[in-house]
Coordinates of N, CA and C in Angstrom, one line a residue:
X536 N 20.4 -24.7 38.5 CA 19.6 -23.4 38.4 C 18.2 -23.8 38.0
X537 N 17.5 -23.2 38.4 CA 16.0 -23.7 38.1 C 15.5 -22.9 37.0
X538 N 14.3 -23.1 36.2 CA 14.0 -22.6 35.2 C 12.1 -22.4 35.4
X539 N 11.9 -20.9 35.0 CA 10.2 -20.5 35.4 C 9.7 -21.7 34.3
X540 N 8.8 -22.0 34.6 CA 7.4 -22.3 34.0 C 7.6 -21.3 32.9
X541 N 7.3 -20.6 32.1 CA 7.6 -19.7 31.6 C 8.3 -20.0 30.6
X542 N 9.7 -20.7 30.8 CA 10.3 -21.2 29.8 C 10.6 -22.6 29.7
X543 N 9.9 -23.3 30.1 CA 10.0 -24.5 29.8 C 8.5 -25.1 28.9
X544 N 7.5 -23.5 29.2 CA 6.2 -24.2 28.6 C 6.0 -23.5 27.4
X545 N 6.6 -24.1 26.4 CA 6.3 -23.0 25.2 C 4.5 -22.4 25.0
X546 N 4.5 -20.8 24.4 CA 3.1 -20.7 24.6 C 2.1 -21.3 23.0
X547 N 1.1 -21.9 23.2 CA 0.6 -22.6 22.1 C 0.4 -21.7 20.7
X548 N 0.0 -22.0 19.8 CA 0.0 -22.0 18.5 C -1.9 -21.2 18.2
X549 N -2.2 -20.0 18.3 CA -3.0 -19.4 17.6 C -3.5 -20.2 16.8
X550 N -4.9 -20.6 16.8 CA -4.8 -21.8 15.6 C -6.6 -20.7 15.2
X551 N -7.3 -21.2 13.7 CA -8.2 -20.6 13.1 C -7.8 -19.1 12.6
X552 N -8.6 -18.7 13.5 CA -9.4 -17.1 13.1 C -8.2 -16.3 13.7
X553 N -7.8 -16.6 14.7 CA -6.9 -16.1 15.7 C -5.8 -16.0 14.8
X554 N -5.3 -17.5 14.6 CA -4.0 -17.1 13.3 C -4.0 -16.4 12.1
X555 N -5.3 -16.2 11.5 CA -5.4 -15.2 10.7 C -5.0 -14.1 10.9
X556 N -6.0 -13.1 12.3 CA -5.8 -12.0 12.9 C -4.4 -11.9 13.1
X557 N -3.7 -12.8 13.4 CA -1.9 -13.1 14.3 C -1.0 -12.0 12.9
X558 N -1.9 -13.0 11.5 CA -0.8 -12.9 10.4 C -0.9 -11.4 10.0
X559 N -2.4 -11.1 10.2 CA -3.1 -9.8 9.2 C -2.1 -8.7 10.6
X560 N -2.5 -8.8 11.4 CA -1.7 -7.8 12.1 C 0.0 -7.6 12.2
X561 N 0.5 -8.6 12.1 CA 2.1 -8.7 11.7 C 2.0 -8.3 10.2
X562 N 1.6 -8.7 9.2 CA 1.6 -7.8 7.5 C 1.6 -6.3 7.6
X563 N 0.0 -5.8 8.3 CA -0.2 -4.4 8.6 C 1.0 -3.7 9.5
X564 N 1.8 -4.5 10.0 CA 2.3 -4.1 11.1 C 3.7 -3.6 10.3
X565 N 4.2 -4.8 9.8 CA 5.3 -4.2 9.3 C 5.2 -3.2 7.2
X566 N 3.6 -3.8 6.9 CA 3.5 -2.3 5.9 C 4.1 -1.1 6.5
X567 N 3.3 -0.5 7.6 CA 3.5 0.1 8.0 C 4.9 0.7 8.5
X568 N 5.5 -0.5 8.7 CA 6.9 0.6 8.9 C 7.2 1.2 7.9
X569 N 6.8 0.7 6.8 CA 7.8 1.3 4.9 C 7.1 2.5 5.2
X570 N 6.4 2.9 6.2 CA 5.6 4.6 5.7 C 6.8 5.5 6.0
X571 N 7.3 6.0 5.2 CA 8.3 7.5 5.8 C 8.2 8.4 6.2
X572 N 9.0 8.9 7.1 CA 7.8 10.6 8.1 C 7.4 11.4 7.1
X573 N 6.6 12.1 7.5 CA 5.6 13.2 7.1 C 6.6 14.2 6.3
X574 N 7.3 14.6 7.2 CA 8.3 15.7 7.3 C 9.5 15.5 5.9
X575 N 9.5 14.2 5.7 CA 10.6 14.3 4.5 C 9.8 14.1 3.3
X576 N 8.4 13.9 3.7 CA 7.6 13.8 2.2 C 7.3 15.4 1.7
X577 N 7.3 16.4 2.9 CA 6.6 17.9 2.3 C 7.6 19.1 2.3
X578 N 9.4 18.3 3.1 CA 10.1 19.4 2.8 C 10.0 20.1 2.0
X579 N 10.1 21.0 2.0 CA 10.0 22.5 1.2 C 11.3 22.5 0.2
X580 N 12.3 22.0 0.5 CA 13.5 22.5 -0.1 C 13.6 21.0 -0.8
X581 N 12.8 19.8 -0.9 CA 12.8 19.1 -1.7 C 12.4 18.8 -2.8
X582 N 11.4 20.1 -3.5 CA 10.7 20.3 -5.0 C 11.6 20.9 -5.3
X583 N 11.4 20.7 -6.8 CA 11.6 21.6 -8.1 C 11.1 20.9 -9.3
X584 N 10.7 21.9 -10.2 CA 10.1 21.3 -11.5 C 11.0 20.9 -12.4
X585 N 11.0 19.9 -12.5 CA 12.0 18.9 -13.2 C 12.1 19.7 -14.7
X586 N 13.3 19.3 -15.1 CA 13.4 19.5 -16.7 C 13.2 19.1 -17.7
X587 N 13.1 17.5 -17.6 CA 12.8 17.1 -19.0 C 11.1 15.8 -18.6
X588 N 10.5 15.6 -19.4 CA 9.4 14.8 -19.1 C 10.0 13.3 -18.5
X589 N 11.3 13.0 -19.4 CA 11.7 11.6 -18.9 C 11.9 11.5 -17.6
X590 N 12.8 12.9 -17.1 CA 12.9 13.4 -15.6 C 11.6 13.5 -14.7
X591 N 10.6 13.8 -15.2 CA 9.3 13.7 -14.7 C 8.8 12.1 -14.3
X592 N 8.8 11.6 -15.5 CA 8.4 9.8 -15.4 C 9.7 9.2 -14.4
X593 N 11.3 9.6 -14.4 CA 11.8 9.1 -13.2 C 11.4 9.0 -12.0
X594 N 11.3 10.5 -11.6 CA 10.8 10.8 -10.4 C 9.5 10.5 -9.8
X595 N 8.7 9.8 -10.7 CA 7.5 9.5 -10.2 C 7.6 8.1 -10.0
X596 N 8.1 7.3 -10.7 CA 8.4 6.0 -10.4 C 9.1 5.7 -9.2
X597 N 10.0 6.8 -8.5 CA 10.8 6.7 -7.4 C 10.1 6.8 -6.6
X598 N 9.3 8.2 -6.5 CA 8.6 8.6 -5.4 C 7.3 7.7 -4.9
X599 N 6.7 7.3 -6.4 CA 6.0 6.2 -5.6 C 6.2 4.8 -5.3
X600 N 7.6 4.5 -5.3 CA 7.9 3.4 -4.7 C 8.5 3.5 -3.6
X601 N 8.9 5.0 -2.7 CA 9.4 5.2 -1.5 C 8.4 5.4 -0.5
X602 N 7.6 6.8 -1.4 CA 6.9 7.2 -0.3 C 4.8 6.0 -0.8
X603 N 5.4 4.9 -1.1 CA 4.0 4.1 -1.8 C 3.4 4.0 -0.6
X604 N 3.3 4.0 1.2 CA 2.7 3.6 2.2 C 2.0 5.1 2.5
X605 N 2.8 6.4 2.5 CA 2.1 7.6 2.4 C 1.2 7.9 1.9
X606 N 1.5 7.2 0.1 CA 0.3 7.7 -0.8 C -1.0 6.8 -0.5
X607 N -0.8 5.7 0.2 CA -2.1 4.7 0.1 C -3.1 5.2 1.5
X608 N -2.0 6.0 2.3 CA -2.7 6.4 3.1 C -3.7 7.1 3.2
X609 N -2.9 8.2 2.0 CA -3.8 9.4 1.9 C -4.7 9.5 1.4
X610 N -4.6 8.5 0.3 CA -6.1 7.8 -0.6 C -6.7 7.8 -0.1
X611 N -6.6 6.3 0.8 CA -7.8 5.9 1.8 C -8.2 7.3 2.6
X612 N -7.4 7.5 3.5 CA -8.2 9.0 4.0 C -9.1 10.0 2.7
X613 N -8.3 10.4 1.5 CA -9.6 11.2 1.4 C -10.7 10.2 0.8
X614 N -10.4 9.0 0.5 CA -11.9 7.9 0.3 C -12.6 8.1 1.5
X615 N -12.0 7.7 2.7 CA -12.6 7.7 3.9 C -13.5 9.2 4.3
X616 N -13.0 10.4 3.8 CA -13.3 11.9 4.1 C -14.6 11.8 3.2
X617 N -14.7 11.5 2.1 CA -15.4 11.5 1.3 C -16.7 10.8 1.5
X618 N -16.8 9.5 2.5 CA -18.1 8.8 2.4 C -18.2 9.1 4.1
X619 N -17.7 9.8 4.6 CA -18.0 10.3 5.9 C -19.8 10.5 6.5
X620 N -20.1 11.5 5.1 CA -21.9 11.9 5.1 C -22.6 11.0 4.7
X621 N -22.2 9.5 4.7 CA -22.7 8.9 3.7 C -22.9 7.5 5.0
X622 N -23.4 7.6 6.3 CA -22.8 6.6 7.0 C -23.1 4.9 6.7
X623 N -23.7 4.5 5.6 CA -24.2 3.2 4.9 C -23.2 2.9 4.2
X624 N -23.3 3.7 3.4 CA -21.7 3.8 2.0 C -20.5 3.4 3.1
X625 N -20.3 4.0 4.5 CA -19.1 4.3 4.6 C -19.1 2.6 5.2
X626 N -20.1 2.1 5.6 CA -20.1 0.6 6.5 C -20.2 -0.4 5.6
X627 N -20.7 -0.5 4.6 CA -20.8 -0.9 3.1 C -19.1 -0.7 2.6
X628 N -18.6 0.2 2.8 CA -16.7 0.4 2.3 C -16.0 -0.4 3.1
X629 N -16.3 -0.1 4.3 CA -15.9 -1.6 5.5 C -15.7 -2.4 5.4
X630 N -17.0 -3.3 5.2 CA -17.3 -4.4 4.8 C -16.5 -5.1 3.4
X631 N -16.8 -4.2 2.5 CA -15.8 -4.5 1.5 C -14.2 -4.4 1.2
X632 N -13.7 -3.4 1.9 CA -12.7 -3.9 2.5 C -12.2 -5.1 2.7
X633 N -12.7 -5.3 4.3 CA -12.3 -6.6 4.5 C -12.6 -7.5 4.0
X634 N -13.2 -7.5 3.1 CA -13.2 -8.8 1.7 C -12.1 -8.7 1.2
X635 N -11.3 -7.5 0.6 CA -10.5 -7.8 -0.2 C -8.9 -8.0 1.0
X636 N -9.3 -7.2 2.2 CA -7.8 -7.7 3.2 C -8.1 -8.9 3.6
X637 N -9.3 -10.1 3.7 CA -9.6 -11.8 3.7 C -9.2 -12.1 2.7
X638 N -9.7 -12.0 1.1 CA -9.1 -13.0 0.3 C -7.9 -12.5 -0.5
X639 N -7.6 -11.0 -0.7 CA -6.7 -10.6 -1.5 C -5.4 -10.4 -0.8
X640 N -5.1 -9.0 0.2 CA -4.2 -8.6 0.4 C -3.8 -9.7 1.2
X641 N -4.3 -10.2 2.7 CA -3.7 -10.6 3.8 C -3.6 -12.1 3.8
X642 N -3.7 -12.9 2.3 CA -3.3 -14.3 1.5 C -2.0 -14.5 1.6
X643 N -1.3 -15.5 2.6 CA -0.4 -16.0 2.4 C -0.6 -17.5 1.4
X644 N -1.7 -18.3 1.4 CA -1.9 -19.1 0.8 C -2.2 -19.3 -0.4
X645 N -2.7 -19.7 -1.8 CA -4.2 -19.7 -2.9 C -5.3 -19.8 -2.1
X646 N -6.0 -19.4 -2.3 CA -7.4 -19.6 -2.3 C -7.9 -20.7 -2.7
X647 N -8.1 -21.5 -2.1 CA -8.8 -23.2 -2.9 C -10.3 -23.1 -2.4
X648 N -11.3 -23.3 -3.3 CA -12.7 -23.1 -3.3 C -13.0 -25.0 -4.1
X649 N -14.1 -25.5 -3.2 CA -13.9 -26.8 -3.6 C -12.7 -27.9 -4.3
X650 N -11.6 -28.1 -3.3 CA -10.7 -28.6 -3.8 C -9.7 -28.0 -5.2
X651 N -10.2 -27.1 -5.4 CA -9.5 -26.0 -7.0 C -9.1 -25.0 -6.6
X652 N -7.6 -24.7 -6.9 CA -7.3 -23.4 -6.7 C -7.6 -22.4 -7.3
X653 N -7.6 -21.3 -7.1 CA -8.4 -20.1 -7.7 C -7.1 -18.9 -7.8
X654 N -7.1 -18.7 -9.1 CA -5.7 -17.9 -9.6 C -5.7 -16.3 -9.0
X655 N -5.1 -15.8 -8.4 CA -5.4 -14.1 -8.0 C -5.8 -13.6 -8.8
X656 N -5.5 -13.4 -10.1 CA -6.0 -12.7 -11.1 C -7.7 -12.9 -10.9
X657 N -8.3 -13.8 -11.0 CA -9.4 -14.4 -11.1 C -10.0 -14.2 -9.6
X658 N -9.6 -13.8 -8.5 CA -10.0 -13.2 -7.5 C -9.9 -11.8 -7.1
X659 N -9.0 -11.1 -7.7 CA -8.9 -9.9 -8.3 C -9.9 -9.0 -9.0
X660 N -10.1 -9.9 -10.1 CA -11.1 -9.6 -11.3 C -13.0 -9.4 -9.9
X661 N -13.4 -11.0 -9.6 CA -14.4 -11.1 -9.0 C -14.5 -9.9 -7.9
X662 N -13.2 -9.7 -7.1 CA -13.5 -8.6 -6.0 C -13.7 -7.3 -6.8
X663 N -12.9 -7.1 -8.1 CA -13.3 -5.6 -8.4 C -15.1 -5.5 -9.1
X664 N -15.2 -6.5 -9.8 CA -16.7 -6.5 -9.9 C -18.0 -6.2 -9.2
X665 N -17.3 -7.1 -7.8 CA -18.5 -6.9 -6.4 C -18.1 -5.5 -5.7
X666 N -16.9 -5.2 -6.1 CA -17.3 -3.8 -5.5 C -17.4 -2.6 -5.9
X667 N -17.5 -2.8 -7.4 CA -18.2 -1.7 -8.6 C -19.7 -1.9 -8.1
X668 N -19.9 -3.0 -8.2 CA -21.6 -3.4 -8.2 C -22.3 -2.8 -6.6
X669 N -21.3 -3.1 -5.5 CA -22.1 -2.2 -4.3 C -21.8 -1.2 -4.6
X670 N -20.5 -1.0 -4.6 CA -20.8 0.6 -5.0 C -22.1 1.6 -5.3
X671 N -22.4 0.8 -7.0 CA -23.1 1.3 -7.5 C -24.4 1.4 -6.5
X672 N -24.6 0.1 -5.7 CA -26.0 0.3 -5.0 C -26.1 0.9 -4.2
X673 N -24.6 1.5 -3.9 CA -24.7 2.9 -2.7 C -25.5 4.2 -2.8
X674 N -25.0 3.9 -3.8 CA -25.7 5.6 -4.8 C -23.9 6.8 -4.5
X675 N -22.8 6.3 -4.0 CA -22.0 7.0 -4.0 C -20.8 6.7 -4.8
X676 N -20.8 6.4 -5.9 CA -20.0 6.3 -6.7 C -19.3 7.2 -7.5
X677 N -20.1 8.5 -7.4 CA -19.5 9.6 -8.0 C -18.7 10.3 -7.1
X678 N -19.1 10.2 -5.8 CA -18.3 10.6 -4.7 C -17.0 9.8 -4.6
X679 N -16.6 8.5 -5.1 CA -15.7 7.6 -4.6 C -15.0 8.2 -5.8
X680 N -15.4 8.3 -7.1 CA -14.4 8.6 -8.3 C -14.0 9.9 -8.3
X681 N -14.8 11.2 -7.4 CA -14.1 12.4 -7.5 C -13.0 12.0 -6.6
X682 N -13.3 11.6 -5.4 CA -12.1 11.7 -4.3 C -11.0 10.7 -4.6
X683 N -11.2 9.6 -5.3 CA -10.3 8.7 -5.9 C -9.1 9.6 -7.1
X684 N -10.2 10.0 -7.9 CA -9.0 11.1 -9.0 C -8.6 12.4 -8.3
X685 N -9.4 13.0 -7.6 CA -8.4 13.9 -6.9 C -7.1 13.9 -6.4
X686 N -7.3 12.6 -5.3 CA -6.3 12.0 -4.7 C -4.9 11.5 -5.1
X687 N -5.4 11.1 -6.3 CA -4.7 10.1 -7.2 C -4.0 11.2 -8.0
X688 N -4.2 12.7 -8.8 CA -3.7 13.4 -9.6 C -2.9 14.7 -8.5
X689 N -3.0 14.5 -7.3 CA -2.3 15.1 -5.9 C -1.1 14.4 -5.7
X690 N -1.2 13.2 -5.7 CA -0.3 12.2 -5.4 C 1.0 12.0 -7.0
X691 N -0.1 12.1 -8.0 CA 1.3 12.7 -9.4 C 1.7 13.8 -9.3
X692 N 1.2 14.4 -8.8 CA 1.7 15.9 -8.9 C 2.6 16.1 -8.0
X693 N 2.5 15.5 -6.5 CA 3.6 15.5 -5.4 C 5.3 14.5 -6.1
X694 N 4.5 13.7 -6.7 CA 5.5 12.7 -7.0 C 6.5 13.2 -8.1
X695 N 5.8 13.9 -9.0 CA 6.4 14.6 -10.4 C 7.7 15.7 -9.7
X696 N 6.8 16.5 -8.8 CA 7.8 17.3 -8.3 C 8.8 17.0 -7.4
X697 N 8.8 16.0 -6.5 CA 9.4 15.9 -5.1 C 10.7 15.5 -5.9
X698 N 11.7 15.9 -5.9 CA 13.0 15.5 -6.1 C 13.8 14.4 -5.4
X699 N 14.2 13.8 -5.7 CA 14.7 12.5 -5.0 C 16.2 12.4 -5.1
X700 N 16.5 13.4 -4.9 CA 18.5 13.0 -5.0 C 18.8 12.8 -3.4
X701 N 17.7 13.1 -2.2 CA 18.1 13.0 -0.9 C 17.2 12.3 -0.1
X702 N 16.5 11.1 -1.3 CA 16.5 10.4 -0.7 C 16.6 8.6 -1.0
X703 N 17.2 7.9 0.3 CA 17.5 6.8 0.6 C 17.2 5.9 1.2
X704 N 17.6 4.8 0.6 CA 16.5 3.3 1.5 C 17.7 2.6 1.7
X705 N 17.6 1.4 2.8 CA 18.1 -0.1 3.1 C 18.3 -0.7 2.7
X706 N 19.0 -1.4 1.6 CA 19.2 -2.3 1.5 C 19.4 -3.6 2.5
X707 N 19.1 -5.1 1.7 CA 19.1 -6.5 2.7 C 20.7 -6.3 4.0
X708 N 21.9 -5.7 3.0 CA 22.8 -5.2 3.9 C 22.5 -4.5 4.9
X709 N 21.7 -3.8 4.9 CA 21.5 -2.4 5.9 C 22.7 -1.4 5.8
X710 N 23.1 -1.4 4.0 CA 24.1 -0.3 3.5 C 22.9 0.5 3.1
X711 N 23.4 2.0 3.1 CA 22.3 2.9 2.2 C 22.7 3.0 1.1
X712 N 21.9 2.9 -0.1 CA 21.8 3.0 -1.7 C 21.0 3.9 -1.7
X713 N 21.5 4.9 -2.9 CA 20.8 6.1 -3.6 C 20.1 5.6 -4.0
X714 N 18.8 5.9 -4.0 CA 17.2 5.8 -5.0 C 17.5 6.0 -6.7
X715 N 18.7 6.5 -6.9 CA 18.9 7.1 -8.6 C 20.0 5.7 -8.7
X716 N 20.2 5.1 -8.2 CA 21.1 3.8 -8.5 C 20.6 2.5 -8.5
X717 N 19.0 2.4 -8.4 CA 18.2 1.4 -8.3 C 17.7 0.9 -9.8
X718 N 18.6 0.5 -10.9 CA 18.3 0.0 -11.8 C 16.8 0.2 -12.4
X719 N 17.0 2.1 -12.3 CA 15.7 2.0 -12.9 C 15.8 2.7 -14.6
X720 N 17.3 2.6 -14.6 CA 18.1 3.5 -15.8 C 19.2 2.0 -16.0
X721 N 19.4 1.7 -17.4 CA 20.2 0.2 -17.5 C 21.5 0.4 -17.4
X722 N 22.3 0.2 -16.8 CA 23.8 0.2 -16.3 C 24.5 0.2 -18.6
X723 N 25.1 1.5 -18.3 CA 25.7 1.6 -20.1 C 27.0 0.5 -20.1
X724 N 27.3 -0.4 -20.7 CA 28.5 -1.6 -20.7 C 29.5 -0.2 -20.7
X725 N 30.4 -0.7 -20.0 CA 31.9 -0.4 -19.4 C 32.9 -0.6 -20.9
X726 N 33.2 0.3 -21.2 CA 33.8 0.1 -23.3 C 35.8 -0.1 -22.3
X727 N 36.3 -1.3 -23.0 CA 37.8 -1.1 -22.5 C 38.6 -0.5 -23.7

């Protein structure tokens, strides 16, 4: 039986910039799947105002650990809605950005800067400083912190309310586990 070209010639290895782009688009790629439809984040028949505050701090811890790709979404959009009039600020947000998806998010590696590795924290720290400081030279910083706390006290307020008894994630099994069984309440010892 003969065999194409095709498979006898494995295709080469992405090497530099390209394997960067390779990795940053497979990361994004599969963030993205954790986003959950639309439709089961705004059911209607899935609020109610919780009873007790502890019930409150549950539900928010759940909700933003299911629906966490939804909420980052929506941030960025109203950040993005927000520096829309602003078209310098908004290319200047760009740019900074992909500072932090180059050295922060899309790091599979350390960061080694003259043979020293450089701790996240400590590249963490530096990116939040350079981009207080453009900011600031945007002149739109008050714009980033209204739509930042808006966003942000939308997203507690969705999360405080959205009730979570119906909803479920995958486990490594690919069994479904209730979200209220995820050790986020300590298992009480079993008394014989």
């Amino acid at each position: 039986m003969a065999t194409s070209e095709s498979e006898q010639t494995p295709l080469p290895e992405p090497t530099g910039g390209l394997r960067f782009l390779s990795r940053a688009k497979d990361r994004l790629r599969s963030d993205l799947a954790t986003r959950r439809p639309w439709k089961e984040m705004i059911q209607p028949r899935g609020f109610n105002i919780p009873s007790t505050f502890k019930d409150t701090i549950a539900r928010i811890k759940i909700n933003l650990a299911y629906f966490r790709m939804n909420y980052t979404i929506l941030v960025l959009l109203s950040l993005f809605l927000s520096l829309v009039w602003h078209p310098v600020s908004l290319l200047v947000f760009v740019l900074v950005m992909s500072l932090w998806l180059f050295f922060y998010f899309l790091r599979d590696e350390p960061l080694v800067i003259l043979h020293r590795t450089i701790d996240d924290r400590v590249v963490f720290v530096v990116l939040s400083v350079f981009t207080i400081l453009v900011l600031l030279l945007t002149h739109v910083t008050l714009n980033i912190l209204i739509s930042v706390s808006i966003s942000g006290v939308l997203v507690l307020i969705h999360a405080g309310l959205r009730k979570n008894e119906d909803l479920f994630v995958l486990n490594d099994d690919t069994e479904e586990v209730d979200l209220e069984q995820l050790s986020l309440v300590p298992a009480s010892p079993i008394s014989s």
